PDB file of C-alpha atoms and ligand atoms in Angstrom:
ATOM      1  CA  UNK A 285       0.000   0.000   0.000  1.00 97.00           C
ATOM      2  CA  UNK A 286       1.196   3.233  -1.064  1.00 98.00           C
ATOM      3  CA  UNK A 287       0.750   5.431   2.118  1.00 98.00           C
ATOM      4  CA  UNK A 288      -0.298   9.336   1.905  1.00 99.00           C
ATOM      5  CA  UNK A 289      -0.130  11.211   5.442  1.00 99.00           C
ATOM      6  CA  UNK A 290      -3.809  13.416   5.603  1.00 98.00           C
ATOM      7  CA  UNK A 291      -2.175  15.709   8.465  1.00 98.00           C
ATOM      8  CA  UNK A 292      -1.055  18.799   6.585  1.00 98.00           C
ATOM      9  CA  UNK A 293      -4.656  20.169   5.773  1.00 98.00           C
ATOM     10  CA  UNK A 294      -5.827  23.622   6.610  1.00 98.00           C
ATOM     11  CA  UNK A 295      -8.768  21.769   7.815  1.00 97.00           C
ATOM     12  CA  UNK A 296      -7.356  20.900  10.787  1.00 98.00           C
ATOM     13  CA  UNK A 297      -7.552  23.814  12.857  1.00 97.00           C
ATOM     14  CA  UNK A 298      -3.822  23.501  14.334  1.00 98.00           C
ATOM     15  CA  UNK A 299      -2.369  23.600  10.714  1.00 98.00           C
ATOM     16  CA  UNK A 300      -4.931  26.541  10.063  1.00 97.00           C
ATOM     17  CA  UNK A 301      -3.222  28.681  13.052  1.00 97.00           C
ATOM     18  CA  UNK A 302       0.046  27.419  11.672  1.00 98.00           C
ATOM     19  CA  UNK A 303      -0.339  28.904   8.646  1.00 97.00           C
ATOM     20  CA  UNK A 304      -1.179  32.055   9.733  1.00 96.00           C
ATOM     21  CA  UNK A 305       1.106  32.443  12.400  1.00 97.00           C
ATOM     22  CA  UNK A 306       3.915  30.481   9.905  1.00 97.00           C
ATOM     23  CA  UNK A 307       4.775  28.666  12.918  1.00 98.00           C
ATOM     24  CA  UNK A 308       7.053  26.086  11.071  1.00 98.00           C
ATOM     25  CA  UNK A 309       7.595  23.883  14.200  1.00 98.00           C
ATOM     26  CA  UNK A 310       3.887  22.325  14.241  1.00 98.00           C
ATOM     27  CA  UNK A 311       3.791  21.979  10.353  1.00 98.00           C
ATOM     28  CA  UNK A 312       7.655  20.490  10.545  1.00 98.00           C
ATOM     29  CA  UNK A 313       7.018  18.232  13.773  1.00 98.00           C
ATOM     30  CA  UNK A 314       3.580  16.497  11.916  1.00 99.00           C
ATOM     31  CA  UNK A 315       5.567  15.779   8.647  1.00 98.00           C
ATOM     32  CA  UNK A 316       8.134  13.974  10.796  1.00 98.00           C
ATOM     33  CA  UNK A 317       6.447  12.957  12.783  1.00 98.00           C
ATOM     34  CA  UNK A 318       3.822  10.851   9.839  1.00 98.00           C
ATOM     35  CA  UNK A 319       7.105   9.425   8.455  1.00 98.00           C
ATOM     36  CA  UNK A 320       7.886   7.663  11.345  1.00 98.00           C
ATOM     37  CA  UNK A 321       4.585   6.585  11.427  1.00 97.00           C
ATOM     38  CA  UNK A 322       4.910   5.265   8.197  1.00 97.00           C
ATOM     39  CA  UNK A 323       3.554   7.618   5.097  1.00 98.00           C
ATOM     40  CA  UNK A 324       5.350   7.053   2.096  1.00 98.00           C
ATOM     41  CA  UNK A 325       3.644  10.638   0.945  1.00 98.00           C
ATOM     42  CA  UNK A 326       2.470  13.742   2.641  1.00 99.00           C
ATOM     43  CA  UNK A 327      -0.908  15.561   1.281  1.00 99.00           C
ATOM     44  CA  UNK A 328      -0.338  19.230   1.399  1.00 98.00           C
ATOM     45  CA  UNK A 329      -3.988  20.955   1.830  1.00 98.00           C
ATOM     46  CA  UNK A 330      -3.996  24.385   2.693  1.00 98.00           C
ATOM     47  CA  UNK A 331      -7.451  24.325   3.565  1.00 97.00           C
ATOM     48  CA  UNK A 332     -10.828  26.270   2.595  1.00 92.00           C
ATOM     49  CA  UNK A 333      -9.967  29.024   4.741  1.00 83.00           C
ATOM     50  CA  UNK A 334      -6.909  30.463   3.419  1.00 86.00           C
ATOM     51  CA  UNK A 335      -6.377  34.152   2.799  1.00 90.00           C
ATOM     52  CA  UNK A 336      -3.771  33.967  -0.026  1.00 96.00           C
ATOM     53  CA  UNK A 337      -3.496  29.990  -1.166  1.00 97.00           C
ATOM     54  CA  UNK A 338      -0.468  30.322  -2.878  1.00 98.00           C
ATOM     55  CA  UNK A 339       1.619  32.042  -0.351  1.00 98.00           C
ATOM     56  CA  UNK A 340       0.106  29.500   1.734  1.00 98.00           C
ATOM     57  CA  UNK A 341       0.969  26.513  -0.328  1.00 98.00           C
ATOM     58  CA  UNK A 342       4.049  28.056  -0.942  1.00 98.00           C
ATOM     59  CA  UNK A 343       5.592  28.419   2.480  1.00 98.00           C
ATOM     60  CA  UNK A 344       3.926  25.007   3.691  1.00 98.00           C
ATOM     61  CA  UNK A 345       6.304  22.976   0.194  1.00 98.00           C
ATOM     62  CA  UNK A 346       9.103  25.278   1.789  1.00 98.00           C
ATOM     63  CA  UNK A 347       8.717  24.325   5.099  1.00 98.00           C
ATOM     64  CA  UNK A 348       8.447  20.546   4.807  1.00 98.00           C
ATOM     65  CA  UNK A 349      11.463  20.460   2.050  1.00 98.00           C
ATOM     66  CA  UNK A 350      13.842  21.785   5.000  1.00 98.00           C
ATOM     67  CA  UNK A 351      13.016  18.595   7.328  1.00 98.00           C
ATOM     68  CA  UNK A 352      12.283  16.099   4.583  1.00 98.00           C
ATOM     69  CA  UNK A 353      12.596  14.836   0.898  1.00 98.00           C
ATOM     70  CA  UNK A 354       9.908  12.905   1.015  1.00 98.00           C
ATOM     71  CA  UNK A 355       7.044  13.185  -2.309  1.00 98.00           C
ATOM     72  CA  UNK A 356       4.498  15.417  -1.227  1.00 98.00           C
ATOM     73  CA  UNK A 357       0.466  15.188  -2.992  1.00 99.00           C
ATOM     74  CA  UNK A 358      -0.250  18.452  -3.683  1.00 98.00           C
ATOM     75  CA  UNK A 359      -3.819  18.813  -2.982  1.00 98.00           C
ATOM     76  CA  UNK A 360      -5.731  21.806  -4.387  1.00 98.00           C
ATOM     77  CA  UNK A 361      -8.065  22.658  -6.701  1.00 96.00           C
ATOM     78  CA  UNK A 362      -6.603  25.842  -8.230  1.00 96.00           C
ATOM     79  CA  UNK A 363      -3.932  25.516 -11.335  1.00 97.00           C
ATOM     80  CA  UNK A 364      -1.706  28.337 -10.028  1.00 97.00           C
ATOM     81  CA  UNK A 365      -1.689  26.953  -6.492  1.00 98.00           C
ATOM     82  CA  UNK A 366      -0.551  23.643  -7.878  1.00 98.00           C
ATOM     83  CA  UNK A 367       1.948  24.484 -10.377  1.00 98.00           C
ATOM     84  CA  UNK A 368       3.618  26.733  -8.004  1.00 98.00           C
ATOM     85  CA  UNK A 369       3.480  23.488  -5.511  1.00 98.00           C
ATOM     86  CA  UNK A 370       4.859  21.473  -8.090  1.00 98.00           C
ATOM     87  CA  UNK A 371       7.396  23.460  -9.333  1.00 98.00           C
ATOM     88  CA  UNK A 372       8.852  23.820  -5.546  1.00 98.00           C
ATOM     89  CA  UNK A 373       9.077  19.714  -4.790  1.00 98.00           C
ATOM     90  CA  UNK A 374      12.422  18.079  -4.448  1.00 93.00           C
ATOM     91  CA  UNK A 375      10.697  14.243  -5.062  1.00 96.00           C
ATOM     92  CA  UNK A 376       8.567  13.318  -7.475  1.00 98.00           C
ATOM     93  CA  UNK A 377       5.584  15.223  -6.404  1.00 98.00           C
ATOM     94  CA  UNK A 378       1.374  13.761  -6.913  1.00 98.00           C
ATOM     95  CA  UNK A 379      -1.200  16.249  -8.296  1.00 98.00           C
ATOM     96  CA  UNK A 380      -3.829  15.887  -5.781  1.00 98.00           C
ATOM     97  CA  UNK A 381      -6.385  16.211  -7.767  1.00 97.00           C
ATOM     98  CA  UNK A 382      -7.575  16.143 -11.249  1.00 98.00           C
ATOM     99  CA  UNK A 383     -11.348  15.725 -12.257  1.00 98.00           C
ATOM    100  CA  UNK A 384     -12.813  14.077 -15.745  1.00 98.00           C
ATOM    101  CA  UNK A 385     -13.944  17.409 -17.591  1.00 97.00           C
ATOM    102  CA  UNK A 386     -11.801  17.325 -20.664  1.00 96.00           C
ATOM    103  CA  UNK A 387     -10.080  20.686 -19.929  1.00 95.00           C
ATOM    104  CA  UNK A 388      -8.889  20.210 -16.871  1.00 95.00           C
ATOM    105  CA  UNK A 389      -7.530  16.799 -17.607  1.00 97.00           C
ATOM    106  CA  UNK A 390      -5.512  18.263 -20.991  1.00 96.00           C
ATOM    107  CA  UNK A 391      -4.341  21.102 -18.652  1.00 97.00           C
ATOM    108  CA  UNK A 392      -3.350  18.917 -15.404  1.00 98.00           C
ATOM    109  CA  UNK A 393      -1.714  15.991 -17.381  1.00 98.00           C
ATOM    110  CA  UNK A 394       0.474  18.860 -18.946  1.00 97.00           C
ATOM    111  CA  UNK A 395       1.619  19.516 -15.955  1.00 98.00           C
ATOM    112  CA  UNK A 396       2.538  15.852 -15.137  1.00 98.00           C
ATOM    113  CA  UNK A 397       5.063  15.760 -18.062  1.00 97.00           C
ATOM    114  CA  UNK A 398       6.622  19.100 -16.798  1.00 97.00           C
ATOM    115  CA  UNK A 399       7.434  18.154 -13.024  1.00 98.00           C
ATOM    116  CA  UNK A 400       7.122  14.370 -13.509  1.00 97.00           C
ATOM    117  CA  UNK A 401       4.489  13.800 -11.621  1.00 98.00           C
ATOM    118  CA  UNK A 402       2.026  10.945 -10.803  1.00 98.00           C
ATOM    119  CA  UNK A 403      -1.798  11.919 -11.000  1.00 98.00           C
ATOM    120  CA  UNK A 404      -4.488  11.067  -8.515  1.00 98.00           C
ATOM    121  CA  UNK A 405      -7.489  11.090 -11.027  1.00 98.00           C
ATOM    122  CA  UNK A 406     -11.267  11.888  -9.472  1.00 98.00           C
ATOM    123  CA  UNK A 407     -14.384   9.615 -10.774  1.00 98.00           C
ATOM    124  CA  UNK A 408     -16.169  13.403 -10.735  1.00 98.00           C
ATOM    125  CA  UNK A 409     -16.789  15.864 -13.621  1.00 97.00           C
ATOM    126  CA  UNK A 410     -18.613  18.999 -13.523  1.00 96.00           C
ATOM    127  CA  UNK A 411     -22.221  17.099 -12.476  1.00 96.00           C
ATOM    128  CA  UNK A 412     -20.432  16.093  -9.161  1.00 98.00           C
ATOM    129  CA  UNK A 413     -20.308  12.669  -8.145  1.00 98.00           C
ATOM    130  CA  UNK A 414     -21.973   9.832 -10.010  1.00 98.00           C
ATOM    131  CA  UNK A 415     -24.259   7.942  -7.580  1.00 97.00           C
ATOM    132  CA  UNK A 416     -23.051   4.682  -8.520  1.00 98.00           C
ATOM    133  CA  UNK A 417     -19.934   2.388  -9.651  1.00 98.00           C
ATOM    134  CA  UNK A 418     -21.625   2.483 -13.591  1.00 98.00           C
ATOM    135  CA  UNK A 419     -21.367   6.571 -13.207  1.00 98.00           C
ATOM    136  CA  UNK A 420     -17.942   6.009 -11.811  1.00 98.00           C
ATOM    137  CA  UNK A 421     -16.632   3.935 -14.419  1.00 98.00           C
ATOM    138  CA  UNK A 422     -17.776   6.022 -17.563  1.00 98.00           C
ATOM    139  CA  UNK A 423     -15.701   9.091 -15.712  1.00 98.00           C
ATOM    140  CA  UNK A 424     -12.683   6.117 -15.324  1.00 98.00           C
ATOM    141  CA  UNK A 425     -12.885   5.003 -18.325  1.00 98.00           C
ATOM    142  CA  UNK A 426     -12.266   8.789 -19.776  1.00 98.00           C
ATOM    143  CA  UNK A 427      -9.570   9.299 -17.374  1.00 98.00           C
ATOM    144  CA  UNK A 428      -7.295   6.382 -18.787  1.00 98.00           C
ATOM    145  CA  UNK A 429      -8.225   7.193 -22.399  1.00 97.00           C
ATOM    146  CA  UNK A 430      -6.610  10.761 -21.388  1.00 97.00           C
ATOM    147  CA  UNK A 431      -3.838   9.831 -19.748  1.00 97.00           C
ATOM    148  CA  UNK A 432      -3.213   7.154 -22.847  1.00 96.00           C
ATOM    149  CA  UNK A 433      -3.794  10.270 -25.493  1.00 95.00           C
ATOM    150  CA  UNK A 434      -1.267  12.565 -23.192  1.00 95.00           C
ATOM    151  CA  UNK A 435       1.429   9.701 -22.843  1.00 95.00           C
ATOM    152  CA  UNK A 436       1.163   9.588 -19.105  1.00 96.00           C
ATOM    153  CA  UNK A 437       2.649   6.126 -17.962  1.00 96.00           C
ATOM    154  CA  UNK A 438      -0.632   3.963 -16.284  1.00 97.00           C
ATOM    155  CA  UNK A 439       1.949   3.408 -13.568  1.00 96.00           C
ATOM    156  CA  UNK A 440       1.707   6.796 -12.676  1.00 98.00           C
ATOM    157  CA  UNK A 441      -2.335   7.231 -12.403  1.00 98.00           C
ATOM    158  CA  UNK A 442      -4.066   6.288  -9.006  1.00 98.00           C
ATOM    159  CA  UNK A 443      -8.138   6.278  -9.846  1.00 98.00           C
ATOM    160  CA  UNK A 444      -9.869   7.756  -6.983  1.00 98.00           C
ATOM    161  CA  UNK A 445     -13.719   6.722  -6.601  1.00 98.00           C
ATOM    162  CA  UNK A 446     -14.317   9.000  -4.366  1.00 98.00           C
ATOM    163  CA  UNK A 447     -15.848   8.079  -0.900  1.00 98.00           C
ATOM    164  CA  UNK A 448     -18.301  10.381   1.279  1.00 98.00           C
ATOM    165  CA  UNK A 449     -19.228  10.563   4.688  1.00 98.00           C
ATOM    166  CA  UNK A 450     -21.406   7.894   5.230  1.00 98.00           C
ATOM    167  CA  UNK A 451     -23.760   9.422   7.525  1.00 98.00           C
ATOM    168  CA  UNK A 452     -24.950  10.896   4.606  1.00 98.00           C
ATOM    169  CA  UNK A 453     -24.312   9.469   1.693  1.00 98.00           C
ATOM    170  CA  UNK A 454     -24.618   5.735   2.989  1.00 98.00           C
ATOM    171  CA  UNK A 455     -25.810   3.884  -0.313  1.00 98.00           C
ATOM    172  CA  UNK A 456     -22.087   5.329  -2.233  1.00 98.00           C
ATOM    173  CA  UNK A 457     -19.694   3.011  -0.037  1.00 98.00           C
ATOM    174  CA  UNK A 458     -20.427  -0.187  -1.718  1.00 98.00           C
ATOM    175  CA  UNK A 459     -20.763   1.579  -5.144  1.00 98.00           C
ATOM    176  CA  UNK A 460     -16.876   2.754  -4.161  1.00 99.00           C
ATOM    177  CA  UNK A 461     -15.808  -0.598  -3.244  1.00 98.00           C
ATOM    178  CA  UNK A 462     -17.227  -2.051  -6.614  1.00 98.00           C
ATOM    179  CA  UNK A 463     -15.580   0.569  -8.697  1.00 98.00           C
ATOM    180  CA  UNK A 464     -11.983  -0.138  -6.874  1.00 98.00           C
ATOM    181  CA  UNK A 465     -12.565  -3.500  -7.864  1.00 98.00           C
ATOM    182  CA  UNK A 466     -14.072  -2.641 -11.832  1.00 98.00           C
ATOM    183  CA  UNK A 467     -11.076   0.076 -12.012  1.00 98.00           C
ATOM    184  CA  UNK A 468      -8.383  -3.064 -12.399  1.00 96.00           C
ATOM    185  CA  UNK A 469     -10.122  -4.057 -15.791  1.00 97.00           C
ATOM    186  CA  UNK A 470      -9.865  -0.812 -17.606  1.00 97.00           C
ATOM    187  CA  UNK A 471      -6.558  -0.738 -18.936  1.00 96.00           C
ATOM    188  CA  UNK A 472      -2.946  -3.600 -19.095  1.00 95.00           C
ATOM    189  CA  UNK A 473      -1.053  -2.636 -16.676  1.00 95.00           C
ATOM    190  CA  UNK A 474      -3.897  -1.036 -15.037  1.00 97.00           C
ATOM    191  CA  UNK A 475      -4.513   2.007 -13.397  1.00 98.00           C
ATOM    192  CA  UNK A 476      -4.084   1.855  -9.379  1.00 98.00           C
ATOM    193  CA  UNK A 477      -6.427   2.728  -7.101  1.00 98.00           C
ATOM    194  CA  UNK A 478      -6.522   5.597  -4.351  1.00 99.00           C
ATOM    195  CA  UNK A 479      -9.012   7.089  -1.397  1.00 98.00           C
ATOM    196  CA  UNK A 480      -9.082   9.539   0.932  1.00 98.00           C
ATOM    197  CA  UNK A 481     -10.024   7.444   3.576  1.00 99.00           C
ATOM    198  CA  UNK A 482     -11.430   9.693   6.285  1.00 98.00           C
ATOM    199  CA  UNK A 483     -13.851  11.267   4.422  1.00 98.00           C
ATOM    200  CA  UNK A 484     -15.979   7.638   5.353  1.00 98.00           C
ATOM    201  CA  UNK A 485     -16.050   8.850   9.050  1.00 98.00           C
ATOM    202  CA  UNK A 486     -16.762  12.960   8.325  1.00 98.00           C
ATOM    203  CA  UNK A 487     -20.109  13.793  10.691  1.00 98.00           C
ATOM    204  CA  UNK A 488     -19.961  10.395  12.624  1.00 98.00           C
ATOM    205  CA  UNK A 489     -19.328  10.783  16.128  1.00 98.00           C
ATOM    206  CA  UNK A 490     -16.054  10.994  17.408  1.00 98.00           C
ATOM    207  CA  UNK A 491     -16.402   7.785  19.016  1.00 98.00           C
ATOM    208  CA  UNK A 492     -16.940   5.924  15.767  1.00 98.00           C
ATOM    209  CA  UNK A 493     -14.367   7.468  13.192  1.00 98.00           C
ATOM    210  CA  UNK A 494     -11.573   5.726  13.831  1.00 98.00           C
ATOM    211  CA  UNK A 495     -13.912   2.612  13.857  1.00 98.00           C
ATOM    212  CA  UNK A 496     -15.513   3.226  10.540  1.00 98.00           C
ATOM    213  CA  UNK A 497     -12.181   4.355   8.844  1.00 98.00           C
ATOM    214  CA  UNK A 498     -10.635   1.311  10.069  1.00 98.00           C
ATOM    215  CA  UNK A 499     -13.503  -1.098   8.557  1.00 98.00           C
ATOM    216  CA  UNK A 500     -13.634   0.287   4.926  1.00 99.00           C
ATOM    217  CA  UNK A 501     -10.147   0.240   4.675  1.00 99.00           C
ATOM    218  CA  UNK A 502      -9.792  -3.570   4.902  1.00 99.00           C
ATOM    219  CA  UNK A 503     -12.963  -3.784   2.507  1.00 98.00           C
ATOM    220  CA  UNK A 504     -11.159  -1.781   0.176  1.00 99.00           C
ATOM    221  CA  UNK A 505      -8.183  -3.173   0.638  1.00 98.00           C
ATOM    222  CA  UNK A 506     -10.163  -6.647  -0.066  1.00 98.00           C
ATOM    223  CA  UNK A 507     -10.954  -5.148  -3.592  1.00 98.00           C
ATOM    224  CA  UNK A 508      -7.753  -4.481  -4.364  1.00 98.00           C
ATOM    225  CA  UNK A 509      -7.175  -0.770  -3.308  1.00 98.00           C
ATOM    226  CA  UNK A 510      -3.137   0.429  -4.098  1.00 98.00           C
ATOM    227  CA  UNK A 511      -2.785   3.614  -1.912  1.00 98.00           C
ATOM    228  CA  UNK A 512      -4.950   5.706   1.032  1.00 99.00           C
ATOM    229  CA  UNK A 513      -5.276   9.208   1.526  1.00 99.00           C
ATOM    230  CA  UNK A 514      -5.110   8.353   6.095  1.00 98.00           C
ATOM    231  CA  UNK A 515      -4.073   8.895   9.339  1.00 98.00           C
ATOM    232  CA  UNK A 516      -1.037   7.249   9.592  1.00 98.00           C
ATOM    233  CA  UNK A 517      -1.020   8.320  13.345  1.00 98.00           C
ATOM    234  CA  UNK A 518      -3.888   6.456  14.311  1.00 98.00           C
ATOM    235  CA  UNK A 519      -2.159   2.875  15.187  1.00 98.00           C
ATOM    236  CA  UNK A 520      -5.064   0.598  14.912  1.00 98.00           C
ATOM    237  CA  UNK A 521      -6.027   2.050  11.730  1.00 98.00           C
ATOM    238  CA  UNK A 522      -2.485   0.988  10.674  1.00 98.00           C
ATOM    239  CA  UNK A 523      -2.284  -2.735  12.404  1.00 98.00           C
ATOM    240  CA  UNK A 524      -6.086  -2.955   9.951  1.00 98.00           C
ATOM    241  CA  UNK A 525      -3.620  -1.556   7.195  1.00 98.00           C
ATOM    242  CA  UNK A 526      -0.980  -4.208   7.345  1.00 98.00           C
ATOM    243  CA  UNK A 527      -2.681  -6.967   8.928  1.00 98.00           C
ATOM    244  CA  UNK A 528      -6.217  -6.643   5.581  1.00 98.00           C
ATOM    245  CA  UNK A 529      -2.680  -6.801   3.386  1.00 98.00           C
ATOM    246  CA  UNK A 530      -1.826  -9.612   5.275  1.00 98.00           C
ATOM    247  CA  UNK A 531      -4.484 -11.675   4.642  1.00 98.00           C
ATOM    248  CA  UNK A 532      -5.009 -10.996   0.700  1.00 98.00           C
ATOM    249  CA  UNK A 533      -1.020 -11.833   0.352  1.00 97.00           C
ATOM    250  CA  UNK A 534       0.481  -8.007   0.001  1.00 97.00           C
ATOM    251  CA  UNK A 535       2.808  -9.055   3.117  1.00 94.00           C
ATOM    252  CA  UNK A 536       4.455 -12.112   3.671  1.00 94.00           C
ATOM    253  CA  UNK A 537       3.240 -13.793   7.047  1.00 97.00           C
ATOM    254  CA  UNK A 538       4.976 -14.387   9.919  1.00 97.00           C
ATOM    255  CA  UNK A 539       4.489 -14.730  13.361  1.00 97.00           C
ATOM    256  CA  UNK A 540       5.164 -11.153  14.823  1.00 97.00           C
ATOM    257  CA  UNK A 541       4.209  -9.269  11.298  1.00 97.00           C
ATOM    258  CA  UNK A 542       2.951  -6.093  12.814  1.00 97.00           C
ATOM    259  CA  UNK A 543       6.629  -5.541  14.014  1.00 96.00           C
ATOM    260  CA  UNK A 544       8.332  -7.048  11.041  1.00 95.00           C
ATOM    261  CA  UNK A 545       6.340  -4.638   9.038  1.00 95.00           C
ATOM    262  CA  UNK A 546       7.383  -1.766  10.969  1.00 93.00           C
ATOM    263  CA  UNK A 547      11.266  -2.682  10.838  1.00 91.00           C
ATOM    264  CA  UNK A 548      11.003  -2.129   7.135  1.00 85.00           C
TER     265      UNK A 548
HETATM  266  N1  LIG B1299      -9.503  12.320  -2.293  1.00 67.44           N
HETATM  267  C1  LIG B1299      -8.349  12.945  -2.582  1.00 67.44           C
HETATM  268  N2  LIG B1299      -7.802  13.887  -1.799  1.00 67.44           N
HETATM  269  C2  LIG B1299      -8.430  14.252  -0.653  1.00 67.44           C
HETATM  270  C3  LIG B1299      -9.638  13.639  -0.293  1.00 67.44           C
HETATM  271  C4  LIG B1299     -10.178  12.647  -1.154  1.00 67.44           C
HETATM  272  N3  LIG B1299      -7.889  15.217   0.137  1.00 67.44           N
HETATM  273  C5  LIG B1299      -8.610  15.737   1.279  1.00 67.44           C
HETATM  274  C6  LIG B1299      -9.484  14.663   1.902  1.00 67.44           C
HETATM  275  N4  LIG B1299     -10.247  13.999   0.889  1.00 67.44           N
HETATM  276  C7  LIG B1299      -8.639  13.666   2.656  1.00 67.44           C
HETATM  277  N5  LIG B1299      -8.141  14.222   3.871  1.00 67.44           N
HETATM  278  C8  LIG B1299      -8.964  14.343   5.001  1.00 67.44           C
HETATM  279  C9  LIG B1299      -8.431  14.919   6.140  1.00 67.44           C
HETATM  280  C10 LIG B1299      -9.207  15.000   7.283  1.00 67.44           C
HETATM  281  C11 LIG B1299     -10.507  14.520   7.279  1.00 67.44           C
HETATM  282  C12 LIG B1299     -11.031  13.943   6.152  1.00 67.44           C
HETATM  283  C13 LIG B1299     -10.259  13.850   5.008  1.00 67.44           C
HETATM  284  C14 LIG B1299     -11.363  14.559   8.493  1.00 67.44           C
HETATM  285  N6  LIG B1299     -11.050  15.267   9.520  1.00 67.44           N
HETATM  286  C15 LIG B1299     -11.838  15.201  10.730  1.00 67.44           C
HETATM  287  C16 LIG B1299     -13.218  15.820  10.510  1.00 67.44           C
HETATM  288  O1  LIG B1299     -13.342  16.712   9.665  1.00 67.44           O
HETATM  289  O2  LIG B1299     -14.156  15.387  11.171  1.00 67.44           O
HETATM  290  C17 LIG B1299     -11.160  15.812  11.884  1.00 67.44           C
HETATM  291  C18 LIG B1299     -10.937  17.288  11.789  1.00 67.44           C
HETATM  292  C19 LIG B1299     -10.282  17.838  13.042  1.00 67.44           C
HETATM  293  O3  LIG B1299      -9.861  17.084  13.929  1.00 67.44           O
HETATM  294  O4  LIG B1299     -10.197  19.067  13.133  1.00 67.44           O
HETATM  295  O5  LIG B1299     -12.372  13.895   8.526  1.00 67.44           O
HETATM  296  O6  LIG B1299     -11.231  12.048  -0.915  1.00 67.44           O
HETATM  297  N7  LIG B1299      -7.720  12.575  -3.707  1.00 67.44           N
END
């Protein structure tokens, strides 16, 4: 499992005040600190309320590349925001994210040639969210047929279904799971698959997140999911992680896995 760290989001009201403040400590001490947790990736959000979302973006790529060299997702919505993120990463970076409309796939997969980047692709065009795994698919299907027209390596596309809270949107999980699975048929080698895991849990109580997260997150990983958007430094979300890998043969078994797996 490819592993992306969710931490550095302006959602989270710490990171929010960090911005602001540019107190580099807390943003510095959460990218280390989701390393040694395990993240092979960090997602850099600078959330929905920032003032100036470059500056933001900009100082936040700055600030991690003096602790760490590890590939950061870039995860915004606006093409100046992410370009200038791009343009400042040391690793190979992740564009975090690109939806189906034909515009902003043509744009976006530009900028994958020019930094060398790997994509994290949205089932979601300009109608929002298909309500089920057929809707999903058509907006899949488009996806790899651009990336195939732009000469962007399948290696390098993670398909995202796209899962919400399900307090609200209960009847999409299973439609998610089903297009993880479906996603594997669409191309040779095909395209991986990718979630932001935490979404799931959004409006649940408190009690229950962690619970929920940890749950879909061996289904998906049961359908074949290849990397998570998650909280790396929530442990038993992480023993679910390795030990759902376990069991479909991603990791080799042995008696005291959890720790073997952490030695890596
Ligand atoms: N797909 C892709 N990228 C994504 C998402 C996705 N990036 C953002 C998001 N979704 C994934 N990251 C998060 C981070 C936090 C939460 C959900 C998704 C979250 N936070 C808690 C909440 O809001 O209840 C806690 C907030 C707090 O403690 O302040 O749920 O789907 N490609």
């Amino acid at each position: 499992m490819f592993i992306i760290g969710e931490r550095i989001n302006g959602m989270f009201k710490d990171v929010a005040k960090a911005i602001k403040e540019k107190d580099k400590s807390v943003i510095q001490d959460l990218a280390l600190k989701q390393i040694s947790c395990g993240a092979n990736a960090l997602d850099v959000n600078v959330g929905p309320a920032s003032a100036n979302p470059k500056e933001a973006m900009e100082w936040l790529v700055k600030t991690i590349k003096e602790v760490t060299d590890i590939s950061l997702a870039i995860d915004t919505t606006k093409q100046d925001v992410m370009e200038l993120g791009l343009s400042l990463c040391k690793s190979k970076p992740i564009i975090n994210s690109v939806n189906a409309n034909e515009e902003k796939m043509k744009t976006l997969f530009g900028l994958a040639k020019k930094y060398n980047a790997s994509i994290i692709g949205l089932t979601m065009d300009k109608s929002g969210i298909p309500k089920d795994s057929e809707g999903r698919m058509e907006l899949a299907m488009k996806m790899v047929a651009s990336c195939v027209e732009c000469g962007i390596d399948m290696a390098d596309l993670y398909l995202d279904a796209v899962i919400l809270p399900v307090n609200v949107a209960q009847p999409h999980a299973k439609e998610v799971l089903k297009t993880i699975r479906d996603s594997k048929l669409l191309a040779d080698p095909s395209p991986k698959t990718v979630l932001g895991l935490s979404n799931v849990s959004q409006g649940s109580p408190a009690q229950y997140k962690s619970l929920i997260n940890r749950v879909f997150l061996a289904m998906a990983i049961a359908n074949g999911l290849d990397a998570a958007i998650l909280d790396v430094t929530d442990k038993e979300l992480m023993d679910t992680l390795i030990t759902a890998e376990l069991l479909v043969e991603k990791q080799l078994y042995c008696n005291s896995y959890l720790e073997a797996y952490r030695k890596k």
